[in-house]
Coordinates of C-alpha atoms in Angstrom, one line a residue:
C177 CA -64.4 3.7 -83.1
W178 CA -61.5 3.5 -85.6
A179 CA -58.9 3.4 -82.8
S180 CA -60.5 1.2 -80.2
A181 CA -58.7 -1.9 -81.2
I182 CA -55.3 -0.3 -81.3
L183 CA -55.3 2.0 -78.3
P184 CA -53.4 -0.4 -76.0
S185 CA -50.7 -0.9 -78.6
L186 CA -49.9 2.7 -79.8
Q187 CA -46.3 3.7 -79.7
P188 CA -45.2 7.3 -80.3
N189 CA -43.1 7.4 -83.4
R190 CA -42.1 10.9 -84.5
M191 CA -42.8 14.3 -83.0
M192 CA -44.6 16.4 -85.6
L193 CA -45.1 19.6 -83.6
R194 CA -44.0 21.1 -80.3
D195 CA -45.5 24.2 -78.8
P196 CA -43.4 25.3 -75.8
S197 CA -45.8 28.1 -74.8
S198 CA -48.6 25.6 -74.0
A199 CA -46.5 22.5 -73.3
V200 CA -48.3 20.6 -76.1
E201 CA -46.7 18.0 -78.4
V202 CA -48.2 16.3 -81.4
W203 CA -46.8 12.8 -82.2
S204 CA -47.4 10.3 -85.0
S205 CA -47.8 6.8 -83.6
I206 CA -47.5 3.3 -84.9
D207 CA -49.3 0.2 -84.1
G208 CA -47.9 -3.2 -82.9
V209 CA -46.8 -4.1 -86.5
G210 CA -45.2 -0.7 -87.4
R211 CA -48.1 0.9 -89.4
E212 CA -49.0 4.5 -88.8
A213 CA -52.1 4.3 -86.7
A214 CA -53.1 7.5 -85.0
T215 CA -51.9 10.9 -83.9
I216 CA -51.2 11.6 -80.2
V217 CA -51.6 15.1 -78.7
R218 CA -49.7 15.1 -75.5
Y219 CA -50.2 17.7 -72.7
S220 CA -48.0 18.1 -69.7
R221 CA -49.7 17.4 -66.4
D222 CA -47.5 19.8 -64.4
S223 CA -50.2 22.4 -63.8
S224 CA -53.9 22.8 -63.4
K225 CA -53.8 25.2 -66.3
H226 CA -52.6 22.4 -68.7
L227 CA -55.3 20.0 -67.4
R228 CA -58.0 22.7 -67.9
A229 CA -56.6 23.3 -71.4
F230 CA -56.7 19.5 -72.2
E231 CA -60.4 19.4 -71.0
S232 CA -61.3 22.4 -73.1
H233 CA -59.6 21.0 -76.2
M234 CA -61.2 17.6 -75.7
E235 CA -64.7 19.3 -75.3
M236 CA -64.2 21.3 -78.5
L237 CA -63.3 18.3 -80.5
L238 CA -66.1 16.1 -79.1
N239 CA -68.7 18.8 -79.8
N240 CA -67.5 19.4 -83.4
K241 CA -67.9 16.3 -85.6
S242 CA -66.9 17.5 -89.0
H243 CA -64.7 16.6 -91.9
H244 CA -62.6 19.7 -91.1
V245 CA -62.1 19.1 -87.4
V246 CA -59.7 16.4 -86.1
Q247 CA -61.7 13.5 -84.8
V248 CA -60.8 12.2 -81.3
A249 CA -60.8 8.5 -80.4
G250 CA -59.9 8.5 -76.7
A251 CA -57.5 9.7 -74.0
Y252 CA -55.1 8.2 -71.5
A253 CA -52.7 9.4 -68.8
T254 CA -49.1 8.6 -68.2
Q255 CA -46.9 9.6 -65.2
G256 CA -46.2 13.2 -66.5
S257 CA -48.7 13.7 -69.2
I258 CA -52.3 13.3 -70.4
C259 CA -52.8 12.4 -74.0
M260 CA -55.6 12.4 -76.5
V261 CA -55.6 10.0 -79.5
V262 CA -56.9 11.5 -82.7
Q263 CA -57.2 10.4 -86.3
P264 CA -53.9 10.0 -88.2
L265 CA -52.7 13.4 -89.6
R266 CA -50.6 13.4 -92.7
G267 CA -49.1 16.6 -94.0
G268 CA -48.1 19.4 -91.6
D269 CA -49.2 22.7 -90.2
L270 CA -49.6 25.5 -92.8
A271 CA -46.6 27.4 -91.4
E272 CA -44.4 24.4 -91.9
V273 CA -45.8 23.6 -95.4
T274 CA -45.1 27.2 -96.6
E275 CA -41.7 27.3 -95.0
L276 CA -40.7 24.0 -96.7
R277 CA -41.3 25.5 -100.1
K278 CA -38.5 28.0 -99.7
C279 CA -39.2 29.3 -103.1
G280 CA -41.5 32.2 -102.4
P281 CA -45.2 32.5 -101.8
L282 CA -47.7 29.8 -102.6
P283 CA -49.4 30.2 -106.0
E284 CA -52.7 31.9 -105.9
S285 CA -54.5 28.8 -107.2
I286 CA -53.3 26.8 -104.1
C287 CA -54.0 29.7 -101.7
S288 CA -57.6 29.9 -102.9
V289 CA -58.2 26.2 -102.3
V290 CA -56.5 26.3 -98.8
M291 CA -58.4 29.5 -97.8
R292 CA -61.8 28.0 -99.0
E293 CA -61.1 24.9 -96.9
I294 CA -60.2 27.1 -93.9
L295 CA -63.4 29.2 -94.3
H296 CA -65.5 26.0 -94.5
A297 CA -63.8 24.7 -91.3
L298 CA -64.3 27.9 -89.4
T299 CA -68.0 28.2 -90.5
E300 CA -68.7 24.6 -89.3
V301 CA -67.1 25.2 -85.9
S302 CA -68.7 28.5 -85.4
S303 CA -72.1 27.1 -86.2
R304 CA -71.6 24.7 -83.3
G305 CA -70.8 27.6 -80.9
Y306 CA -67.0 27.9 -81.0
V307 CA -64.9 30.7 -82.3
A308 CA -61.2 31.1 -83.0
S309 CA -60.0 34.1 -81.1
S310 CA -56.6 33.9 -82.9
L311 CA -55.9 32.0 -86.0
K312 CA -52.3 31.5 -87.2
A313 CA -50.7 29.4 -89.9
H314 CA -49.5 26.8 -87.3
H315 CA -53.1 26.3 -86.1
I316 CA -54.1 24.8 -89.4
W317 CA -53.2 21.3 -90.5
V318 CA -52.8 20.8 -94.2
C319 CA -53.6 17.2 -95.2
P320 CA -53.3 15.9 -98.8
D321 CA -57.1 16.1 -99.3
T322 CA -58.3 18.7 -96.9
V323 CA -57.6 21.2 -94.1
K324 CA -58.1 20.2 -90.5
I325 CA -58.4 22.3 -87.4
G326 CA -58.4 21.4 -83.8
A327 CA -55.2 19.3 -83.6
T328 CA -53.4 21.9 -81.4
H329 CA -53.6 25.3 -79.9
H330 CA -56.5 24.8 -77.7
F331 CA -56.1 28.2 -76.0
D332 CA -57.5 29.8 -79.2
W333 CA -60.9 28.1 -79.1
Q334 CA -63.6 29.5 -76.9
P335 CA -67.3 28.8 -76.6
S336 CA -69.0 31.7 -78.4
S337 CA -70.8 32.6 -75.2
D338 CA -67.5 33.6 -73.7
V339 CA -66.6 36.1 -76.4
R340 CA -67.4 39.7 -75.6

């Protein structure tokens, strides 16, 4: 596993996203010598609802090995939280990326590439039995070379057998 050697030495570096409604934070992390090493998705342990959400999110990631789905390396617990370590994520969520432009809508040529990547990601995940019941711009992580889903917003992913 790409993170097995660095798990003990990861240090949170910068908060990349905070979702107050689900008590989830996404942090970049650095290794012992200051290099960006992984991304940490931190859940509060203050309720059984958050623990169930963590388990559901972890299950979805482990069952969806794909270029478009964030890959998980491991998990650990601290006093007040439970964390999963996922591959390093560069870029930002789609809402943040479009907000940073501040010069109007994205050009159609960029939108078509992003939408194609999103459709590939959703097709891959749905072929493995999961559906997104609600997809918003802040659910999609735009990296320099692709689009990733699964870094946050676990409440939106359900096994397809649960959808009615």
